[in-house]
Coordinates of C-alpha atoms and ligand atoms in Angstrom, one line a residue:
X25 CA -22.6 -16.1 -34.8
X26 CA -23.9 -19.8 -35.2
X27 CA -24.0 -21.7 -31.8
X28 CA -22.8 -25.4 -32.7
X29 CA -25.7 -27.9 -32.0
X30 CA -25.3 -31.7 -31.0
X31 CA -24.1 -33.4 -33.6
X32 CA -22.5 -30.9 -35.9
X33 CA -18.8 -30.6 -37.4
X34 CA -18.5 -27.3 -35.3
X35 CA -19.3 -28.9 -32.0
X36 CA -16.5 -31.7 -33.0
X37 CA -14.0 -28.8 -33.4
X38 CA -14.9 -26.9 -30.4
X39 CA -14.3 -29.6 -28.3
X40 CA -11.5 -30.8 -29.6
X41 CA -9.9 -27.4 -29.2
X42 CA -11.1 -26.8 -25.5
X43 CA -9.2 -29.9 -24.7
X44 CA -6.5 -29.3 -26.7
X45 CA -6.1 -25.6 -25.0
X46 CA -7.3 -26.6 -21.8
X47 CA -4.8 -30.0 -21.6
X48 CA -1.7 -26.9 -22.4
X49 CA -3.0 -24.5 -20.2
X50 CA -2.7 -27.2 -16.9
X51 CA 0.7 -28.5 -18.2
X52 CA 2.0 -25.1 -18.3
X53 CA 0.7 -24.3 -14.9
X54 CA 1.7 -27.3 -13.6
X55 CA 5.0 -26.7 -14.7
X56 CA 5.8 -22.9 -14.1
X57 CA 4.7 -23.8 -10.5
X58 CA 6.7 -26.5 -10.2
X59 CA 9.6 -24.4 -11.7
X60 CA 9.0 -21.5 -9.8
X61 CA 8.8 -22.8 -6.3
X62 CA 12.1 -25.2 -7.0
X63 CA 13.6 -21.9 -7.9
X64 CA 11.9 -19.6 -4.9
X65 CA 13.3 -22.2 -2.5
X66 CA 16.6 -22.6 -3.3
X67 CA 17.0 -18.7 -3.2
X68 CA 15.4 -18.8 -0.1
X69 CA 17.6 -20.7 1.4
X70 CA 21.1 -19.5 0.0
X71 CA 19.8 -16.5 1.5
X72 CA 19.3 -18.2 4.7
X73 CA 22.9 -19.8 5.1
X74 CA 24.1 -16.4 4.1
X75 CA 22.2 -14.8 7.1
X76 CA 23.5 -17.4 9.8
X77 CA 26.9 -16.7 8.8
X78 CA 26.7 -12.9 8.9
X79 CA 25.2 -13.9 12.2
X80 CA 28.5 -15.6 13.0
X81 CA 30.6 -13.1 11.5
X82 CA 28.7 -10.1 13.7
X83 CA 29.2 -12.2 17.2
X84 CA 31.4 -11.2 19.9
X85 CA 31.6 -11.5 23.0
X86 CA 31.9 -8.2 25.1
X87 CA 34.5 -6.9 28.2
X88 CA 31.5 -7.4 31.0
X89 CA 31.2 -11.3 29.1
X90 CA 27.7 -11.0 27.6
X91 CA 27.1 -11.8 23.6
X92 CA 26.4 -8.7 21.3
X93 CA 26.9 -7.8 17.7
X94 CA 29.3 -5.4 16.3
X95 CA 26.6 -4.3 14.5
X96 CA 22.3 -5.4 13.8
X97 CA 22.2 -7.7 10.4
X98 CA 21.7 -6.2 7.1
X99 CA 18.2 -7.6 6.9
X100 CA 16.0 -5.1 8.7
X101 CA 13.0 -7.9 9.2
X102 CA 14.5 -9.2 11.7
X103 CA 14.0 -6.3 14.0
X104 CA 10.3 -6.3 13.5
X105 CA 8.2 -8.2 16.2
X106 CA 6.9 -11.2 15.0
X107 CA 8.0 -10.2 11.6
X108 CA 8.7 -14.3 11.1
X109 CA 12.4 -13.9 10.9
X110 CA 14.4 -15.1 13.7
X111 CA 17.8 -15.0 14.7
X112 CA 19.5 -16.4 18.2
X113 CA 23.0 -17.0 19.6
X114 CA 23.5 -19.3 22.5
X115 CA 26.6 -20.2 24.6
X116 CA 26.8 -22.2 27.9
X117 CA 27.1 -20.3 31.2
X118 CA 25.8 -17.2 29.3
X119 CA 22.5 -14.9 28.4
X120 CA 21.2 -15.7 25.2
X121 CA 20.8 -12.8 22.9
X122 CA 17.9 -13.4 20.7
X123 CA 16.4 -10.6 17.1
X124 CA 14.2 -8.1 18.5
X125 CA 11.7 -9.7 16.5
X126 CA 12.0 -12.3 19.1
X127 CA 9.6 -10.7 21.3
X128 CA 8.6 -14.3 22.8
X129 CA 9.4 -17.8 22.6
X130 CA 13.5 -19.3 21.6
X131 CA 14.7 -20.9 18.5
X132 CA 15.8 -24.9 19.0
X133 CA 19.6 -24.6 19.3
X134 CA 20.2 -28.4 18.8
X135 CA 20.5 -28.0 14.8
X136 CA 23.6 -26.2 15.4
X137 CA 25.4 -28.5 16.7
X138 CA 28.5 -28.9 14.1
X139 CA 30.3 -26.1 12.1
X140 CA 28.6 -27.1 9.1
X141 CA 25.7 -25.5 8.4
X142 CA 22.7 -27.8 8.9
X143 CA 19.1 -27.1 8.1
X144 CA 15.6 -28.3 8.8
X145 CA 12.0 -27.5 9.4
X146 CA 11.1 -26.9 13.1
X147 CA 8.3 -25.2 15.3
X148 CA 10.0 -21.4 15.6
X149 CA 7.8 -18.4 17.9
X150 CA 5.2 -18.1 14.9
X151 CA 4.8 -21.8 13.5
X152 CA 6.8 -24.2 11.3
X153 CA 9.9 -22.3 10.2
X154 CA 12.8 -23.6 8.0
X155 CA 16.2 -23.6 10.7
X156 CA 19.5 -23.0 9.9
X157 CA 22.2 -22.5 12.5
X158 CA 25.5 -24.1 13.2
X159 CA 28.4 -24.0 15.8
X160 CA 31.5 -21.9 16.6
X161 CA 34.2 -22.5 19.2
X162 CA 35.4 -19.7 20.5
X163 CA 38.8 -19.4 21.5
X164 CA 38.5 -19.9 25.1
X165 CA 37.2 -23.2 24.0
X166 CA 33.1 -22.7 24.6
X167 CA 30.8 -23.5 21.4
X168 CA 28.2 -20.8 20.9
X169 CA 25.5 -21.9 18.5
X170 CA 24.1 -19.9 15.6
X171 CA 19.9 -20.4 15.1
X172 CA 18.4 -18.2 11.9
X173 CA 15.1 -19.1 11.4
X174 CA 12.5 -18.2 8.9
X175 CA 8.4 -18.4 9.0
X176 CA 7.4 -21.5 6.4
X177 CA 4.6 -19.5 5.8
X178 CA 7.1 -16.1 4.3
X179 CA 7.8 -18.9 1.3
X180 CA 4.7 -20.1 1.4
X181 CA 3.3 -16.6 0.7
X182 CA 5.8 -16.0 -2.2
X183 CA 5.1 -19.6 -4.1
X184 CA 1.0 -18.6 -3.5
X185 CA 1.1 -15.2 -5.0
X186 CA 2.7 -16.2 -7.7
X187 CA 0.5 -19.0 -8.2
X188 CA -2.5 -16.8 -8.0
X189 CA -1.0 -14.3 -10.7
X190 CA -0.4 -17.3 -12.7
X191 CA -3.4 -18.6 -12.7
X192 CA -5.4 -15.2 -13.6
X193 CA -3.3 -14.9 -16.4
X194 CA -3.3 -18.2 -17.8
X195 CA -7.3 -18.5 -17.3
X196 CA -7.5 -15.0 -19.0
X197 CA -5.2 -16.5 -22.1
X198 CA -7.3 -19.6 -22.2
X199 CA -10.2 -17.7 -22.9
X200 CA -8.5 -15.7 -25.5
X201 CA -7.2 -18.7 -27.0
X202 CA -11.1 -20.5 -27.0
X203 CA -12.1 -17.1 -28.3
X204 CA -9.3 -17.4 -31.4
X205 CA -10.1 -21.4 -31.6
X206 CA -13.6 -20.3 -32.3
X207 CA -13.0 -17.8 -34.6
X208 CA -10.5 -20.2 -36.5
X209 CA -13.2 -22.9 -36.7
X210 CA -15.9 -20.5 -37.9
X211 CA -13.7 -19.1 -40.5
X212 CA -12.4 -23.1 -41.3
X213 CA -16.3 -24.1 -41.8
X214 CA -17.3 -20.7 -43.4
X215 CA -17.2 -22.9 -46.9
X216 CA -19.7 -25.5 -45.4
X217 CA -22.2 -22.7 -44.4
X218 CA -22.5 -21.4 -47.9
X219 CA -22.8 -24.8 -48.9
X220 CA -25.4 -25.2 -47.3
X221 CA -27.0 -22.0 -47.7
X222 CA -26.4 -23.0 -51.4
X223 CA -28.4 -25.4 -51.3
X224 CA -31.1 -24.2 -49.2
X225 CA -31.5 -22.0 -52.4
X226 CA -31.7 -24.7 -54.6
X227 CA -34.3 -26.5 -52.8
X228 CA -36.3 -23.4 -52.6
X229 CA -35.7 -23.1 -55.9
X230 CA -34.5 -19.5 -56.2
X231 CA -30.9 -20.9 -57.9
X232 CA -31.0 -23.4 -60.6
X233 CA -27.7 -24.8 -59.3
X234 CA -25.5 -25.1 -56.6
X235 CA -23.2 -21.2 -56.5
X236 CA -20.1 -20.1 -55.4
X237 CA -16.9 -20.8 -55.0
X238 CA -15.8 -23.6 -52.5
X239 CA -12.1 -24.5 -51.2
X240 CA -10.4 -27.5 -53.2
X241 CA -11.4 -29.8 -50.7
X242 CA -15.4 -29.6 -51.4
X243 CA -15.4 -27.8 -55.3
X244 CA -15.3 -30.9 -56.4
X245 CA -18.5 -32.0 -54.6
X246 CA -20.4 -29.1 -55.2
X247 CA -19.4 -29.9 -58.7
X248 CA -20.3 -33.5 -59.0
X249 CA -23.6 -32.3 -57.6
X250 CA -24.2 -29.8 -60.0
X251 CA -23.4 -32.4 -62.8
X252 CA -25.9 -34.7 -60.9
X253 CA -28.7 -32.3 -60.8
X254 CA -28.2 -31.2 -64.2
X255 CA -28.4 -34.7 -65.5
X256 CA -31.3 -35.5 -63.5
X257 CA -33.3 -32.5 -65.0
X258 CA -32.7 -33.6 -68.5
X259 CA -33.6 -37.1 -67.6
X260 CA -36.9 -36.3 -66.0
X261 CA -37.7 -33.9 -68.6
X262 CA -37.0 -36.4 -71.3
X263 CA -39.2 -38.7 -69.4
X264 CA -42.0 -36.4 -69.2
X265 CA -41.8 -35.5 -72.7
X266 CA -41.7 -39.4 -74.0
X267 CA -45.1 -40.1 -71.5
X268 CA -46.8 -37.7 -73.1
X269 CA -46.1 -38.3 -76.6
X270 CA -46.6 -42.2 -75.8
X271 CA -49.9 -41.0 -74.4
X272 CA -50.5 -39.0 -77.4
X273 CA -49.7 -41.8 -80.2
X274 CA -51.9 -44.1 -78.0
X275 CA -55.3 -41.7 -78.3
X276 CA -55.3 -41.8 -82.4
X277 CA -55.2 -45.7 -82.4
X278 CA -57.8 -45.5 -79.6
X279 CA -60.4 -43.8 -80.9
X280 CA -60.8 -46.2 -83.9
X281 CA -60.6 -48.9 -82.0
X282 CA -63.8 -46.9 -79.4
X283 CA -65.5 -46.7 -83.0
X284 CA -65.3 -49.7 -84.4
X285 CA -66.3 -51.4 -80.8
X286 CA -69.4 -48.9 -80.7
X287 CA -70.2 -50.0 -84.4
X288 CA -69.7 -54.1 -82.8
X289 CA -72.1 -53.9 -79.7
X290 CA -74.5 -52.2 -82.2
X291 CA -74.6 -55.6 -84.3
X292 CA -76.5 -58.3 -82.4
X293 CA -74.2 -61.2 -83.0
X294 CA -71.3 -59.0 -81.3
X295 CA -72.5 -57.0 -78.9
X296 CA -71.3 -59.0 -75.6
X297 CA -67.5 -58.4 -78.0
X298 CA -68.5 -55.0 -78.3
X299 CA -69.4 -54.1 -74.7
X300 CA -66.5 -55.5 -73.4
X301 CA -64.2 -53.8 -76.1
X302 CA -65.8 -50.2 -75.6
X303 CA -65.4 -50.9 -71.4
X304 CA -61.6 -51.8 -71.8
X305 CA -61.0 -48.9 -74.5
X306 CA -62.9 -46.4 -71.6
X307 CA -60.2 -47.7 -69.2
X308 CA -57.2 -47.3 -71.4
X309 CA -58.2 -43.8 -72.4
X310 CA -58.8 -43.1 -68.6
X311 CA -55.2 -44.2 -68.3
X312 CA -54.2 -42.0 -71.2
X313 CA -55.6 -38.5 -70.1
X314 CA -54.3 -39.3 -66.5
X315 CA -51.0 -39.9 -68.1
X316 CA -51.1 -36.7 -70.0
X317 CA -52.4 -34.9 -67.0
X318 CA -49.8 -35.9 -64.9
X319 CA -46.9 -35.0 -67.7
X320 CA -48.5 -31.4 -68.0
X321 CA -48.4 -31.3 -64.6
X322 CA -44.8 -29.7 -62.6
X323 CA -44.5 -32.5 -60.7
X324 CA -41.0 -33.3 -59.7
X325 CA -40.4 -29.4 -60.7
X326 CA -38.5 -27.1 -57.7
X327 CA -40.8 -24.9 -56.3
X328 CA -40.3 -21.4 -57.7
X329 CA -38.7 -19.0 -55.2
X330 CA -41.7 -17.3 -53.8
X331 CA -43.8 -20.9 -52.7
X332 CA -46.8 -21.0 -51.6
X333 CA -48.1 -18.1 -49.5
X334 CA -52.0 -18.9 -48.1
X335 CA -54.5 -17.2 -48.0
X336 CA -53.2 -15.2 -50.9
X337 CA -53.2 -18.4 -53.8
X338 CA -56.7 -19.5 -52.1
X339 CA -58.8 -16.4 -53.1
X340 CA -58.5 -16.2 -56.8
X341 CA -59.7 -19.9 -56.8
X342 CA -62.4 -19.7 -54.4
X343 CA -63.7 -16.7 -56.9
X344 CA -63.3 -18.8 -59.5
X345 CA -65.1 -22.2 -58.5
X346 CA -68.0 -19.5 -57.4
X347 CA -69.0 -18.8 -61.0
X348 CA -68.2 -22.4 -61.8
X349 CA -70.9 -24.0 -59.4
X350 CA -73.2 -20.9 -59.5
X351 CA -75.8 -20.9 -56.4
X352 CA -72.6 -22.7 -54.2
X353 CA -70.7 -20.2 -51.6
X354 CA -67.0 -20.6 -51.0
X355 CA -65.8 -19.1 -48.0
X356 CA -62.4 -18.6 -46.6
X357 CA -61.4 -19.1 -42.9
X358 CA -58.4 -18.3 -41.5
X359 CA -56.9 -20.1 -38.3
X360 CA -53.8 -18.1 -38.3
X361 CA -53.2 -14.4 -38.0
X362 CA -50.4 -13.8 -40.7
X363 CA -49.9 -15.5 -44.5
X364 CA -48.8 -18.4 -44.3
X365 CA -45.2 -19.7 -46.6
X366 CA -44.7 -23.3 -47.6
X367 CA -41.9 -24.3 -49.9
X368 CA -43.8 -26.0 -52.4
X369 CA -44.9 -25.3 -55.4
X370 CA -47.3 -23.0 -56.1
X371 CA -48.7 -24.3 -59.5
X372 CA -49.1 -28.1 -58.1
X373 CA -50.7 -26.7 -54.6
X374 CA -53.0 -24.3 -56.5
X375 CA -53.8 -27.3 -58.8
X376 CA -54.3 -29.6 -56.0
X377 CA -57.1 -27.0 -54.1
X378 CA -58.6 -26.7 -57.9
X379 CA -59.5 -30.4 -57.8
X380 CA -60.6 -31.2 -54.5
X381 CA -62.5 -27.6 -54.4
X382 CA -64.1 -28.6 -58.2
X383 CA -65.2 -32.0 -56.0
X384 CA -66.8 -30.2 -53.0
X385 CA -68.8 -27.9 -55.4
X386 CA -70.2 -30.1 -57.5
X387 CA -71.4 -32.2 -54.5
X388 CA -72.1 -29.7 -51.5
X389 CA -75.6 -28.7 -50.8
X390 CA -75.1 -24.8 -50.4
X391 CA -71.9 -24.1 -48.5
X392 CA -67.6 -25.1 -49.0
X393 CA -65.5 -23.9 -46.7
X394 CA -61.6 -23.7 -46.5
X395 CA -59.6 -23.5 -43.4
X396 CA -56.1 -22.7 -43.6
X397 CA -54.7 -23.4 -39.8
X398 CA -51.2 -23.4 -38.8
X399 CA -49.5 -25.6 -35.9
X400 CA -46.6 -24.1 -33.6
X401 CA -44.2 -25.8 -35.1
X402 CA -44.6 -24.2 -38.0
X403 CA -46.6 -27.2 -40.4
X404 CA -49.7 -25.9 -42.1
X405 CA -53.3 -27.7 -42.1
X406 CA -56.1 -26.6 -45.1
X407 CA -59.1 -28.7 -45.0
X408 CA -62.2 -28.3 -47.6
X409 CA -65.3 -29.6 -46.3
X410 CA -68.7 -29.5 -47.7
X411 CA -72.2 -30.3 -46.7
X412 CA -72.4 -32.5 -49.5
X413 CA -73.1 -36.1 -49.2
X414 CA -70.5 -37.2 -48.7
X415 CA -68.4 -40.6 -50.2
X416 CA -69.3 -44.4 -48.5
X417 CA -67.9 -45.4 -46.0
X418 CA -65.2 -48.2 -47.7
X419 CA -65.2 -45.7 -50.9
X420 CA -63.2 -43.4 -49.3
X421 CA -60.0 -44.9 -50.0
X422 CA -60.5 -46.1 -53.8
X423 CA -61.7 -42.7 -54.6
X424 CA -58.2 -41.6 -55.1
X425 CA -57.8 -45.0 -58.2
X426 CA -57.7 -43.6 -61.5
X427 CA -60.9 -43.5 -63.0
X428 CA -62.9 -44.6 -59.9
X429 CA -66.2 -42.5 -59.6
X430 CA -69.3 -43.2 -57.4
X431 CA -72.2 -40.5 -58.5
X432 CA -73.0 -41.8 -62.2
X433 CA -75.3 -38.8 -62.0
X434 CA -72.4 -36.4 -62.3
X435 CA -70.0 -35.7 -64.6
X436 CA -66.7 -36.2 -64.6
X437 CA -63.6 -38.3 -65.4
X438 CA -62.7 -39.7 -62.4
X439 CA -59.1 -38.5 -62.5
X440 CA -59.0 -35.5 -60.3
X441 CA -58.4 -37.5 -56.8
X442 CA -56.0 -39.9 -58.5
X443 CA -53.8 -36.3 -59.5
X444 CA -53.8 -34.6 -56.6
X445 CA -52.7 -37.4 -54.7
X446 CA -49.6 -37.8 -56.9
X447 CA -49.2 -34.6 -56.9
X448 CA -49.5 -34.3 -53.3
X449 CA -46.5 -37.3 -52.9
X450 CA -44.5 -35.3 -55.1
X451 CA -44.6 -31.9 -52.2
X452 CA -45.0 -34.2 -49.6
X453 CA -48.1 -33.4 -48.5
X454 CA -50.3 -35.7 -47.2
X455 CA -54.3 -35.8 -48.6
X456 CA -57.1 -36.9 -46.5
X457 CA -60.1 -37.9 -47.2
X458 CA -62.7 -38.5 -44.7
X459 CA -66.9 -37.6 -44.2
X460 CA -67.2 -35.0 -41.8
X461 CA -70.7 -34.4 -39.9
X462 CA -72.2 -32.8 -42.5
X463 CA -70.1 -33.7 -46.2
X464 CA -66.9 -34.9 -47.2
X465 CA -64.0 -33.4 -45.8
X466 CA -60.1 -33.1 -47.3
X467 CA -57.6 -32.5 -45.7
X468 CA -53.7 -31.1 -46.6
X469 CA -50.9 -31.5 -43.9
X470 CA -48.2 -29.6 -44.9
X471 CA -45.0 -30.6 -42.9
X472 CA -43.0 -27.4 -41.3
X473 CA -41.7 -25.5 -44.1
X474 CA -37.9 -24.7 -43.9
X475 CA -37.2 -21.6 -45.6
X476 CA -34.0 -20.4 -43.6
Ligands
ADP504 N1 -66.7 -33.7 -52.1 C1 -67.2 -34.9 -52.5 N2 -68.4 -35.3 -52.0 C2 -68.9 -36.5 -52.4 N3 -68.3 -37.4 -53.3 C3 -67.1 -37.0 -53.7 C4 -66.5 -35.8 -53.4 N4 -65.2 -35.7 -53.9 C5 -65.1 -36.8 -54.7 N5 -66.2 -37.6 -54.5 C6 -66.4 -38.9 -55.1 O1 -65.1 -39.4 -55.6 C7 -65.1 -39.7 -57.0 C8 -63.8 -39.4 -57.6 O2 -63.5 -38.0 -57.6 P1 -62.6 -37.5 -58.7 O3 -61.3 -38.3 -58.7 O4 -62.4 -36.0 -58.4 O5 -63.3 -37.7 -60.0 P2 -64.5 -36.9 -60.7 O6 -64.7 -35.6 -59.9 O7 -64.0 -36.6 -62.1 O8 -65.7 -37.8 -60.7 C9 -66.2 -38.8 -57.5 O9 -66.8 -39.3 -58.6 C10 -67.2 -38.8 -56.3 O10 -68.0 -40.0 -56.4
MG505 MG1 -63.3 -34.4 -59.5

């Protein structure tokens, strides 16, 4: 299960969802309430005007004068003390007679003043109670009045419990519905996730292409892509292969020219046209191998699927500059308790330590050493540093010019720098250069690797 993160599609759809269920949930509680309680209450009080006129229809008045009912109403609450429903008959001149659940207090006789039934909210023997009642005349001409009242709190009661079980249940199907939205969303996006994933492979370079199958809505992306990268492959290696063989027509020609300059600064009258021949012929061939060099090189290639796991592509070079620059030690140090991945190539990385671990044994005193280090966030740090000279301060950063070499007493062809900083652009890796206490030192930064 992904979590959606600020800023993604997910999040969008989650959100839009929640408010979507949450704005139907409240309209239909809103409503069933409302609906309910309109309902409740007009039962209630049918039920009410029935009761007052069973009342009525129970009254009599007996031999010794006094009021009684034939028989007690149907409703047995209203024999309960307190029970919250009241009922009470009243005439002038005699005893009132009152619901044994009348145990104290006396219903307000003044809304039965009429023979229609009236109703209204008044203060009954147990708080505000909704009061029906209404008059008779008897037939020796005296009204008696007929009181039923009922607790405001008994429908209060109802319209709460049922508002309580409502809300329960429509709180439990909110979250089943947020569940379902969810599930819908994840199953909508599934095709974007193995997009992505997709490509995650590509850039790693473990697929040559973007796979699988995508919904009509985004096959035809995935497929422009493919068409894209496909094209862009063919382009770069077309471009590779022209540099070199430019390169390569260019050396024949150059060579004679390097002769026949040689044979000129031999010949007194020429030798100032010579010099300055042979110098610019040395620059263009600089230009040449560094060209070739670089179109040899994988540069612009995806990094096979493995990358580059440190300390294990260190060693074999570290052995091999050792018998290289015999009476030097290479030694390895590791900052970092497990092998480190980077998504990068391997060949270009190994070819970058190559040159700058060639530079730091053919200058260092005695001792090279390579630290591999990683951060927390996951982005690696190798540094080579010798005990070396070192380059001039000011040097430092034309070192890395094609061609550009400051110990005449050493060989070389002053390319290596200018490579492995290209090459280091290309894996976006940054190269420092920078004297240490002791020697030079170079540094790589590799950003945080993503392989998901
Ligand atoms: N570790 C080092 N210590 C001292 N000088 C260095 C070191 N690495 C490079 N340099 C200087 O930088 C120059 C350029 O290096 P590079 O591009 O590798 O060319 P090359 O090694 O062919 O001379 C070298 O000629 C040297 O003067
Ligand atoms: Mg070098």
């Amino acid at each position: 299960m992904r979590w959606p993160v600020p800023g993604s599609l997910r999040l969008r759809f989650l959100l839009a969802v929640s408010l979507w269920v949450m704005l139907g949930i409240a309209a239909i509680w809103f409503s069933a309430v409302g609906i309910f309680s309109k309902h409740v209450e007009l039962s209630y009080h049918e039920e009410l005007e029935v009761h007052v006129r069973e009342l009525g229809g129970l009254t009599e008045i007996a031999a010794d004068g006094a009021i009684v009912l034939t028989r007690p109403l149907s409703d047995p609450r209203y024999a309960e003390p307190l029970s919250g429903f009241y009922w009470q008959v009243t005439a002038d001149g005699r005893a009132p007679l009152r619901s044994r659940s009348m145990t104290r207090g006396s219903l307000d006789e003044s809304i039965a003043h009429s023979p229609e039934i009236l109703h209204r909210l008044d203060n009954g023997p147990t708080g505000p109670a909704i009061t029906y009642g209404y008059t008779r005349k008897w037939p020796a001409g005296e009204d008696i009045h007929f009181v039923i009242a009922t607790d405001q709190s008994e429908l209060d009661r109802l319209i709460g419990s049922f508002t309580r079980d409502l809300t329960t249940w429509l709180a439990a199907l909110a979250a089943l519905l947020l569940a379902t939205g969810y599930a819908i969303i994840s199953f909508g996006l599934k095709p974007l996730d193995r997009l992505s994933q997709a490509f995650a492979r590509l850039r790693h370079g473990e697929a040559e292409e973007l796979e699988g199958q995508y919904p009509t809505e985004i096959a035809p992306l995935a497929a422009d892509l493919n068409a894209y990268i496909h094209q862009n492959e063919a382009m770069l290696a077309r471009a590779r292969v022209q540099a070199g063989n430019l390169a390569h027509s260019l050396r024949t020609p150059l060579a004679i020219i390097t002769d026949e300059a040689e044979r000129l600064e031999e010949r007194g009258e020429c030798r100032q046209a010579g010099a300055v021949m042979l110098d610019q012929a040395r620059t263009m061939e600089q230009q040449i191998e560094y060209q070739l060099a670089r179109a040899r090189s994988s540069a612009g290639r995806k990094p096979s699927g493995q990358g580059v796991v440190l300390p294990a592509l260190a060693l074999p070079i570290l052995r091999a500059m050792e018998r290289l620059h015999p009476g030097k030690t290479f030694t390895l140090q590791l900052d970092t308790d497990r092998d480190k991945a980077l998504p990068l190539d391997p060949v270009d990385y190994a070819e970058v330590l190559s040159i700058l671990l060639d530079n730091a044994g053919k200058w260092a005193r005695r001792d090279v050493v390579l630290t591999v280090a990683s951060e927390s966030d996951g982005a690696v740090t190798v540094t080579i540093r010798d005990d070396g000279p070192g380059i001039p301060e000011g040097l430092i950063d034309r070192a890395f010019e094609v061609g550009a070499r400051f110990d005449p007493a050493v060989t070389g062809s002053g390319l290596g720098l200018a490579i492995a900083r290209d090459l280091c652009d290309a894996m976006g890796i940054e190269l420092v250069l920078e004297n240490g206490t002791s020697g030079l030192v170079a540094t790589l930064f590799s950003p945080a690797g993503n392989f998901e």
